[in-house]
Amino acid sequence: MSRLYFAAIAIVGALITFTVSLQAQSFTETVRDAVIVAVKEKTGRTLVINGDLSFSMQPSPQMTAKDVVLSNPEGFDEASFIAMDQIVISFDLVAALTGNFIVNGFVMEKPTINLVVKKDGANNWTFGSKALQAGVFEIFNGIVNYSDGRNATRYQFADVNLKISAPTQLDPLEVNGSLKWNDEKMTLAAAFTTLELLNSGDEAKIDIKLVSKPFSADFSGSLFQKKSSVKLTKAKLQVDGMTAVGDMTFKYGKARPYIAANFKLDKLNLTRILGVNTKKTAGWSRQNIDLSRLKKIDGEFNLKAGVVQYDKIRTGAASLVAKLKRGVLTVSMPKVALYGGTVGLNLSVDSRKSNASVAANGKIRNVKTLPFLLAAADIRRLEGRANIGFNLAATGRSQYAFMQTLRGTTNLDVRKGALLSVNVGRILRSIKKGKTSGFARGGKTPFGKLVANFRFRKGMGTNKNLRMSGGDVIITGGGKVRMPGRTLSYRVNPSLAGKGGISVLGINVPIIITGPWANPQVYPDLPGFLDAPEIALKGLSTVGKKGAKGVVGVVETVTSPIGKIIKAPFKKLF
C-alpha cells in the first residue's frame, strides 16, 4: 500500500502547475484539458476528470477533483488503475510558486484500486522512483483488487480505510487503519523508525500489529530493504498464541514470493496453520481443509519448537525442516518427543490439484499407547508401550476424505500392556462354567506383547497376524479396520495360558469383536449364541453327559424362538 499514492502525486504535479499559472482564474474546461495533457506527458496514462475541479486555501492549500479515473499503462487489460469519487490534494503553495512542488498529502474517497501483475512480472503500480514520499495520505471506503497473472491469484480487500503518515523524511512512518478480507475485518497498526532509513536500505526498526478474527499477529524487529527483497533480523513474531524469534528473508518480484526463515518457537500449531476444523464431531471432520495458501509462496523453514500440535496430538520439543516449492510441502522431523517416547517423521503435502495428496512415513518408539491413541483416533481400549512403523498415503480435501482413500502399511508392537474394559480371561472361564456373569462391563486383560501388521487400501485396514501373549490369555486371529466409519470387525481365538483353547465338541470357540472401535461388541462365535446365550451355555455344559442326545438338545435350544427373548446380556458388553 505504501506506493499506491504515486499516481496521485503525478496528478498533483500537473494540477498544481496549471493552478499556479492561472492563479485566480476559475477551473474551467481549459484547466481540465490542460491537466489531462500534463498527466499524459508525465505518466503515459490517461486521466479523466468527469466532475468539477475546485481550489481552497483553508485549512491549507488544497485542490479537489471529483469523479476521477486514471488508466493503466499500455499492455494491461483492466480499464483503470484507480477510479475514485473524489481526491483532495494538499500541497505547499510557496514551493509551488517557485516551481518546487511538494505534496503534503491526499485523501481518496471511495477509490477502487486495481493492482495487476502480468505473466511476465510487470506491474501497473510502478511510477519511476520507488522512494517513499513524506506526507499524510489517506484512503476512505476503498476497494483494492489484486490479480497476479503468473499464478492466477486474485484477492479483494473491501472497506479499506488507511492512513499513512510521515510528515518528513526524518519522522517515523506510521500506518493505521482497517480493511475486510473474506468478509473478516482486519485492523492494522505499523510503525517504522524513519522514511530516510527505509529508503536507504539501512537498518530500520519495525513494529506491526495485525488483529482479525481468524488471524492475529504482533511483530517487531529490524528491517533491511533492498531491491526485490526484505530482510528481518532479531525479529519477534506473535501469531495466534504462537511466539517466534529469529531471522527471515522475503524475496519478491517472481511468480511466487520466496521466504527463508530460521525461527525458534514456543509452540507450532499446525491445526491453525492448515485450517483444520477442531469442532467436536461424531467422526472425522468433513470440512474442507484449505491448502491453497501452499501454492502462493515458496520457501525453506528451519524451525525449533517447544511443542508441535496437530488437532489433539501434541509432541515435546521438536526440530524440523520444511521446504515449500510450487505447492508441494515436505517436512522432516528426525526425532521428536511424543507421549513418553519418540517419533521420527517425513511428511509431504501436494496441493497442486483440487484433491490434495498427503504421504507420511516414520517410526514411533516406546510411546504411551493410551494417551497417544486417544489423541490420534479417540481409541481408549489399549494401554502399554508401543512401537509403530508406518508408510501411509491418502488424497482428498478433508479428514474424512483422507480416511476414505488411506493406503499403505503400519506395524504395531505393544509391550507390557492391557486391553481395557474387557476381561477376556473372565469371559473364557465363564464359558467353561456355562455362565454369562463373566461378560459384565469392566476389567482389563493384561498381556506381555501384542503385535499386528496392517495393510490399508481405500480406507480399510486388513490384519491377518494379530497375536497377544505374555498374560493369562493368549489371543490370535485377524480382522479389518474401517477408517472412514471408525469401526472394526475381528475374529480371534482366545485361550487361557497353559490350558489350551475353549473347546465345544472338540472345536475351539472363537470370539467376535465388532462395531465402533470406541465401543465394540464382544461375543463368542457360536451359532445361535446371541439368540439364547443362557440356554446355549447350559446345553454345552451337558454335552459330555448326554452324548449324542445332548448335541441334538443344543441344536434345538439355540433355534428355539423362546431363546430370542433372553439375548440382552450379550447385545452390548461394554
XYZ file of C-alpha atoms in Angstrom:
574
model
C 0.000 0.000 0.000
C 2.970 2.319 0.562
C 3.356 3.027 -3.150
C -0.259 3.444 -4.139
C -0.108 7.190 -3.942
C 2.461 7.687 -6.765
C -0.295 8.037 -9.325
C -1.942 10.747 -7.259
C 1.409 12.542 -6.860
C 1.803 12.629 -10.624
C -1.660 14.131 -10.899
C -0.756 16.682 -8.226
C 2.213 17.969 -10.205
C 0.065 18.596 -13.229
C -2.779 20.169 -11.261
C -0.504 22.496 -9.342
C 1.370 23.611 -12.437
C -1.752 24.883 -14.099
C -3.351 26.180 -10.894
C -0.374 28.447 -10.193
C -0.111 29.649 -13.754
C -3.757 30.589 -13.936
C -3.817 31.946 -10.376
C -7.245 33.466 -9.758
C -8.921 32.058 -12.813
C -11.677 29.558 -12.198
C -11.077 25.931 -13.055
C -12.727 25.806 -16.435
C -12.743 23.256 -19.193
C -9.426 24.750 -20.315
C -7.826 23.784 -16.998
C -9.296 20.314 -17.106
C -7.960 19.722 -20.607
C -4.542 21.066 -19.666
C -4.319 18.821 -16.606
C -5.212 15.765 -18.669
C -2.468 16.578 -21.168
C 0.104 17.136 -18.413
C -0.684 13.817 -16.715
C -0.323 12.023 -20.024
C 3.107 13.588 -20.548
C 4.337 12.745 -17.037
C 2.916 9.234 -16.629
C 1.962 7.969 -20.059
C -1.529 7.329 -18.691
C -4.909 8.833 -19.418
C -6.602 10.918 -16.750
C -10.321 11.502 -16.938
C -11.943 14.088 -14.647
C -15.672 13.723 -15.055
C -16.563 16.035 -12.172
C -15.633 19.529 -11.039
C -12.250 20.930 -10.051
C -12.072 23.328 -7.126
C -9.416 25.176 -5.163
C -9.276 26.146 -1.466
C -6.804 27.845 0.870
C -8.406 26.624 4.109
C -7.203 24.975 6.267
C -4.261 24.690 3.836
C -3.817 24.935 0.057
C -5.934 22.124 -1.394
C -7.228 21.083 -4.743
C -10.292 18.856 -5.143
C -11.140 16.760 -8.189
C -14.338 14.707 -8.389
C -15.115 11.529 -10.300
C -11.513 10.856 -11.310
C -10.214 7.890 -13.306
C -6.579 7.085 -14.083
C -5.916 4.440 -16.721
C -3.456 1.588 -16.646
C -0.229 1.653 -18.655
C -0.374 0.222 -22.144
C -0.438 -3.568 -22.254
C -2.789 -4.055 -19.290
C -6.286 -5.327 -19.943
C -8.004 -3.661 -16.998
C -9.607 -0.359 -17.955
C -8.383 1.650 -14.975
C -5.689 1.707 -12.352
C -7.689 3.908 -9.981
C -11.259 5.181 -10.132
C -12.451 7.356 -7.249
C -15.375 9.536 -6.304
C -13.076 12.327 -5.137
C -9.465 13.194 -4.373
C -8.372 16.114 -2.189
C -4.710 17.061 -2.616
C -2.756 19.188 -0.119
C 0.429 20.936 -1.298
C 2.960 23.617 -0.348
C 1.844 26.768 -2.165
C 5.085 28.731 -1.605
C 7.160 25.884 -3.001
C 4.780 25.579 -5.929
C 5.253 29.269 -6.785
C 9.000 28.666 -7.069
C 8.499 25.595 -9.224
C 9.308 23.108 -6.438
C 6.153 21.056 -5.942
C 5.949 19.471 -2.512
C 2.947 17.295 -1.839
C 1.854 17.201 1.788
C -0.723 14.502 1.242
C -4.016 13.486 -0.285
C -7.344 11.964 0.679
C -9.066 9.489 -1.645
C -12.809 8.995 -1.248
C -14.263 5.635 -2.334
C -11.420 4.625 -4.623
C -11.327 1.335 -6.482
C -7.679 0.404 -6.961
C -6.769 -2.417 -9.346
C -3.297 -3.828 -8.722
C -2.203 -6.116 -11.549
C 0.851 -8.288 -12.186
C 1.158 -9.722 -15.697
C 2.592 -13.126 -16.564
C 5.949 -11.519 -17.387
C 6.113 -9.953 -13.890
C 5.366 -6.368 -14.976
C 3.045 -4.482 -12.620
C 0.824 -1.435 -13.037
C 1.758 0.484 -9.888
C 5.384 1.433 -10.585
C 5.823 5.165 -11.252
C 9.534 5.754 -11.761
C 11.114 6.480 -8.380
C 10.494 3.873 -5.687
C 11.476 6.136 -2.785
C 8.756 6.557 -0.189
C 7.240 10.056 -0.145
C 6.830 12.115 3.027
C 3.338 13.361 3.814
C -0.045 12.241 5.068
C -2.026 10.015 2.718
C -5.482 8.632 3.431
C -7.981 6.285 1.838
C -11.638 6.166 2.877
C -14.114 3.402 1.983
C -11.880 1.953 -0.687
C -11.694 -1.330 -2.574
C -8.375 -2.894 -3.579
C -8.354 -5.669 -6.173
C -5.169 -7.683 -6.677
C -4.549 -10.146 -9.501
C -1.383 -11.970 -10.464
C -1.258 -13.493 -13.942
C 1.779 -15.584 -13.027
C -0.168 -17.883 -10.710
C -3.832 -16.916 -11.269
C -4.035 -15.389 -7.789
C -6.883 -12.977 -7.062
C -7.717 -11.111 -3.861
C -10.138 -8.375 -2.958
C -9.884 -6.101 0.071
C -13.057 -4.158 0.869
C -13.891 -1.300 3.250
C -10.287 -0.127 3.070
C -9.631 2.750 5.455
C -5.946 3.614 5.804
C -3.819 6.499 6.981
C -0.123 6.576 6.019
C 1.718 9.319 7.852
C 5.327 10.557 7.752
C 5.424 14.405 7.776
C 9.137 14.463 6.848
C 11.867 12.014 5.823
C 13.216 12.167 9.391
C 9.885 11.305 11.005
C 8.642 7.784 11.771
C 6.368 6.246 9.178
C 3.064 5.162 10.713
C 0.338 3.124 9.057
C -3.048 2.706 10.734
C -6.402 1.508 9.522
C -8.643 -1.404 8.721
C -9.976 -3.459 5.837
C -12.058 -6.549 5.125
C -10.719 -9.716 3.569
C -13.000 -12.719 3.045
C -15.688 -10.810 4.979
C -13.430 -10.650 8.039
C -12.377 -7.274 9.388
C -8.660 -6.762 9.950
C -7.081 -3.828 11.782
C -3.501 -2.753 11.175
C -1.100 -0.619 13.175
C 2.503 -0.311 11.982
C 5.438 1.954 12.859
C 8.881 2.274 11.233
C 11.805 4.324 12.536
C 12.156 6.892 9.712
C 11.450 7.176 5.998
C 15.096 8.051 5.416
C 16.268 4.692 6.795
C 13.637 2.793 4.840
C 14.626 4.487 1.579
C 18.351 3.996 2.174
C 18.108 0.261 2.862
C 19.887 0.664 6.212
C 18.567 -0.938 9.385
C 15.120 0.321 10.302
C 13.170 -0.712 13.370
C 9.708 -2.051 12.695
C 6.658 -2.779 14.830
C 3.468 -4.200 13.289
C 0.245 -5.331 14.914
C -2.467 -7.076 12.913
C -5.726 -8.120 14.549
C -8.528 -10.169 12.993
C -10.881 -12.966 13.986
C -9.132 -15.728 12.019
C -5.597 -14.402 12.365
C -3.719 -12.034 14.675
C -0.047 -11.111 14.661
C 2.321 -8.863 16.579
C 5.717 -8.346 15.002
C 8.833 -6.351 15.908
C 12.431 -6.412 14.713
C 14.972 -4.841 12.356
C 14.262 -4.421 8.653
C 16.693 -4.089 5.754
C 15.066 -3.267 2.428
C 16.941 -3.999 -0.789
C 15.886 -4.386 -4.400
C 13.186 -7.079 -4.553
C 13.914 -8.338 -1.032
C 13.320 -7.527 2.609
C 15.397 -8.958 5.446
C 14.208 -9.104 9.033
C 16.684 -9.793 11.828
C 16.195 -10.424 15.525
C 12.505 -10.478 14.758
C 9.855 -11.365 17.302
C 6.599 -12.606 15.839
C 3.454 -13.432 17.787
C 0.714 -15.137 15.780
C -2.430 -16.669 17.303
C -0.761 -17.551 20.583
C 2.500 -18.699 18.943
C 5.694 -16.730 19.618
C 8.689 -16.975 17.274
C 12.115 -15.339 17.472
C 14.662 -15.367 14.640
C 15.556 -14.120 11.159
C 13.658 -14.091 7.894
C 14.329 -13.025 4.301
C 11.451 -12.238 1.948
C 12.123 -12.079 -1.797
C 9.515 -10.814 -4.218
C 9.180 -9.945 -7.890
C 8.766 -13.513 -9.180
C 5.717 -15.686 -9.764
C 5.739 -16.702 -6.107
C 7.425 -14.857 -3.280
C 10.209 -16.760 -1.525
C 10.671 -16.892 2.249
C 13.729 -18.222 4.062
C 13.167 -18.383 7.818
C 15.108 -19.559 10.838
C 12.908 -19.354 13.927
C 12.640 -20.683 17.438
C 9.036 -21.059 18.563
C 7.435 -21.748 21.897
C 4.907 -23.907 20.022
C 3.923 -24.723 16.458
C 0.174 -25.099 15.999
C -0.316 -26.924 12.699
C -4.050 -27.068 13.379
C -4.341 -23.300 12.899
C -1.805 -23.075 10.091
C -3.532 -25.769 7.999
C -7.044 -24.628 8.893
C -8.163 -27.905 10.494
C -11.662 -27.914 11.971
C -11.400 -28.681 15.704
C -15.137 -28.733 16.483
C -16.183 -31.964 18.143
C -17.960 -34.263 15.709
C -19.202 -37.844 15.764
C -16.474 -38.894 13.335
C -13.846 -37.460 11.045
C -14.438 -33.870 10.017
C -15.881 -33.395 6.517
C -14.978 -29.719 6.400
C -12.577 -28.912 3.590
C -9.026 -28.100 4.654
C -7.809 -25.010 2.797
C -4.343 -25.811 1.443
C -4.451 -23.208 -1.343
C -2.013 -20.978 0.552
C 0.710 -23.560 -0.080
C 0.616 -22.594 -3.754
C 1.162 -18.883 -3.084
C 4.762 -18.921 -1.842
C 7.983 -20.909 -1.971
C 10.363 -21.185 0.941
C 12.585 -23.055 3.327
C 11.960 -23.031 7.050
C 14.254 -24.231 9.813
C 12.195 -24.323 12.967
C 12.672 -25.358 16.576
C 9.544 -25.603 18.682
C 8.870 -26.411 22.302
C 5.611 -28.132 21.274
C 4.117 -29.185 17.938
C 0.349 -29.610 17.866
C -1.918 -31.133 15.222
C -5.554 -31.407 16.256
C -5.358 -33.247 19.618
C -1.850 -34.652 19.146
C 0.937 -32.825 20.994
C 4.657 -33.524 20.831
C 7.522 -32.425 23.025
C 10.468 -30.305 21.847
C 10.953 -30.642 18.090
C 13.323 -29.581 15.319
C 12.034 -29.649 11.777
C 12.980 -28.586 8.289
C 10.156 -27.648 5.922
C 10.514 -26.905 2.226
C 7.774 -25.485 0.040
C 8.029 -25.301 -3.737
C 5.299 -24.983 -6.361
C 2.589 -26.112 -3.956
C 4.454 -29.149 -2.595
C 5.372 -29.087 1.100
C 7.897 -31.510 2.578
C 8.592 -31.736 6.298
C 11.305 -33.706 8.062
C 11.358 -34.230 11.843
C 14.258 -36.561 12.731
C 13.450 -37.238 16.399
C 10.673 -35.675 18.440
C 9.431 -36.435 21.954
C 5.935 -37.960 21.830
C 3.900 -39.211 24.805
C 6.854 -40.601 26.702
C 8.553 -41.935 23.569
C 9.840 -40.512 20.288
C 8.743 -40.169 16.687
C 10.753 -39.685 13.500
C 8.591 -38.416 10.653
C 8.756 -37.490 6.981
C 5.653 -35.782 5.620
C 4.704 -34.465 2.195
C 1.626 -32.495 1.118
C 0.948 -31.876 -2.581
C -1.684 -29.131 -3.002
C -1.368 -28.686 -6.775
C -4.648 -30.494 -7.517
C -8.110 -29.890 -6.072
C -7.734 -33.101 -4.039
C -4.510 -32.812 -2.089
C -2.148 -35.769 -1.773
C -0.651 -36.493 1.637
C 2.043 -39.057 2.445
C 3.766 -39.856 5.740
C 6.327 -42.409 6.819
C 8.278 -42.879 10.009
C 8.669 -44.736 13.274
C 7.129 -44.194 16.686
C 9.148 -45.731 19.520
C 8.171 -46.603 23.098
C 5.146 -44.286 23.102
C 2.492 -44.450 25.828
C -0.264 -46.125 23.868
C -3.383 -44.947 25.708
C -2.864 -41.143 25.565
C -1.453 -41.336 22.035
C -4.328 -43.350 20.536
C -6.855 -41.270 22.455
C -5.479 -38.072 20.912
C -4.952 -39.520 17.439
C -8.141 -41.526 16.919
C -10.245 -41.434 20.110
C -9.312 -45.048 20.889
C -9.297 -45.714 24.620
C -9.192 -49.513 24.854
C -5.449 -50.203 24.750
C -2.589 -49.344 27.096
C 1.104 -50.185 27.164
C 4.261 -49.053 25.378
C 4.077 -49.155 21.582
C 6.455 -49.204 18.654
C 4.671 -48.271 15.427
C 6.117 -48.181 11.934
C 4.045 -46.576 9.189
C 4.142 -45.759 5.493
C 0.802 -44.230 4.536
C -0.721 -42.027 1.849
C -4.121 -40.517 1.076
C -5.864 -37.990 -1.163
C -8.771 -35.650 -0.520
C -9.844 -32.304 0.872
C -10.977 -33.253 4.389
C -10.129 -35.619 7.220
C -12.964 -37.919 6.146
C -11.786 -37.967 2.522
C -8.258 -38.819 3.631
C -9.594 -41.745 5.675
C -11.626 -42.989 2.684
C -8.530 -43.124 0.486
C -5.968 -44.225 3.060
C -3.461 -46.734 1.709
C -0.166 -48.214 2.873
C 1.091 -50.235 5.806
C 1.519 -49.977 9.564
C 3.214 -52.319 12.041
C 2.121 -52.339 15.678
C 4.132 -53.823 18.561
C 2.847 -53.129 22.086
C 4.654 -54.356 25.199
C 3.582 -54.708 28.850
C 0.026 -53.503 28.211
C -3.614 -54.418 28.572
C -6.933 -54.451 26.740
C -9.162 -52.101 28.721
C -12.835 -52.503 29.703
C -12.815 -56.226 28.946
C -11.518 -59.204 30.892
C -11.072 -61.936 28.282
C -9.840 -64.421 30.860
C -13.032 -63.976 32.873
C -15.110 -64.435 29.713
C -13.322 -67.694 28.894
C -13.733 -69.048 32.389
C -17.445 -68.118 32.291
C -17.907 -70.039 29.053
C -16.206 -73.079 30.582
C -18.595 -72.941 33.533
C -21.670 -72.296 31.364
C -22.304 -68.830 32.864
C -22.756 -65.281 31.483
C -21.764 -63.372 34.593
C -18.203 -63.058 33.316
C -19.399 -60.920 30.384
C -20.048 -57.868 32.577
C -18.626 -54.473 31.646
C -15.195 -53.519 33.024
C -11.871 -55.016 33.948
C -8.806 -55.456 31.775
C -6.819 -58.154 30.012
C -3.082 -57.785 30.718
C -0.522 -59.003 28.196
C 3.217 -59.009 27.715
C 3.220 -58.486 23.949
C 0.720 -57.613 21.240
C 1.701 -57.487 17.565
C -0.344 -56.716 14.441
C 0.572 -55.694 10.891
C -1.960 -53.811 8.772
C -2.264 -53.205 5.043
C -4.592 -50.360 4.097
C -6.465 -49.976 0.816
C -9.269 -47.468 0.193
C -9.558 -46.744 3.883
C -9.793 -50.361 5.025
C -7.001 -51.961 7.027
C -6.580 -55.723 6.893
C -4.748 -57.545 9.669
C -4.009 -61.293 9.455
C -1.383 -61.841 12.161
C -2.818 -60.500 15.412
C -1.167 -62.181 18.391
C -1.391 -61.253 22.052
C 0.594 -63.224 24.619
C 2.501 -62.950 27.860
C -0.509 -62.783 30.215
C -3.073 -65.301 31.433
C -4.715 -65.168 27.998
C -3.344 -65.873 24.524
C -5.211 -64.370 21.563
C -4.570 -64.966 17.862
C -6.612 -64.005 14.851
C -7.262 -61.241 12.381
C -9.799 -58.827 11.025
C -10.468 -55.495 9.379
C -10.454 -51.878 10.489
C -12.638 -49.449 8.520
C -11.134 -45.989 8.943
C -13.958 -43.801 7.485
C -16.590 -45.176 9.878
C -14.200 -45.886 12.760
C -15.386 -49.475 13.008
C -13.699 -52.861 13.273
C -14.577 -56.471 12.623
C -12.355 -59.151 14.206
C -12.486 -62.880 14.765
C -9.979 -64.059 17.346
C -9.135 -67.325 19.043
C -8.563 -66.839 22.771
C -7.215 -69.401 25.184
C -6.181 -69.469 28.796
C -2.399 -69.604 29.024
C -1.207 -73.152 29.665
C -4.714 -74.614 29.458
C -5.468 -74.581 25.742
C -8.426 -73.059 23.975
C -12.105 -73.244 24.874
C -13.443 -76.343 23.121
C -17.005 -77.403 22.327
C -17.378 -80.875 20.831
C -13.635 -80.749 20.158
C -13.829 -77.400 18.265
C -12.354 -74.153 19.668
C -14.892 -71.321 20.094
C -13.625 -68.039 18.525
C -14.588 -64.595 19.815
C -16.158 -61.921 17.584
C -15.237 -58.260 18.144
C -17.290 -55.897 16.002
C -18.756 -52.391 15.846
C -17.405 -48.904 16.636
C -13.795 -49.166 17.748
C -14.526 -46.887 20.704
C -17.262 -49.232 21.988
C -17.396 -52.607 20.183
C -19.476 -55.695 20.926
C -17.674 -58.861 22.030
C -19.273 -62.298 21.970
C -18.422 -65.949 21.222
C -18.760 -67.040 17.602
C -21.242 -69.824 18.395
C -24.327 -70.355 16.175
C -27.404 -69.047 17.939
C -25.381 -67.736 20.897
C -26.878 -64.233 20.765
C -30.364 -65.621 20.361
C -30.233 -67.710 23.554
C -26.943 -67.391 25.480
C -28.046 -68.919 28.786
C -29.736 -71.903 27.151
C -26.813 -72.441 24.748
C -24.269 -72.463 27.554
C -26.420 -74.733 29.638
C -26.680 -77.116 26.715
C -22.914 -77.016 26.182
C -22.256 -77.888 29.804
C -24.363 -81.061 29.481
C -22.973 -82.300 26.181
C -20.496 -84.561 27.915
C -23.268 -86.138 29.975
C -25.885 -86.671 27.287
C -23.680 -87.713 24.379
C -25.394 -87.584 21.005
C -28.712 -86.713 22.557
C -27.070 -83.741 24.181
C -25.873 -82.476 20.804
C -29.431 -82.651 19.473
C -30.588 -80.796 22.560
C -28.107 -77.986 21.928
C -29.330 -77.578 18.344
C -32.922 -77.491 19.493
C -32.357 -74.958 22.236
C -30.342 -72.443 20.187
C -33.024 -72.422 17.497
C -35.927 -72.095 19.878
C -37.958 -68.889 19.453
C -38.150 -68.656 23.217
C -34.394 -68.170 23.359
C -34.619 -64.911 21.390
C -36.157 -63.040 24.300
C -33.142 -63.562 26.575
C -30.335 -62.321 24.306
C -29.954 -58.953 26.090
C -26.870 -59.790 28.208
C -24.764 -60.141 25.045
C -26.173 -57.309 22.950
C -23.510 -54.863 24.135
C -20.827 -55.935 26.538
C -19.154 -52.561 27.204
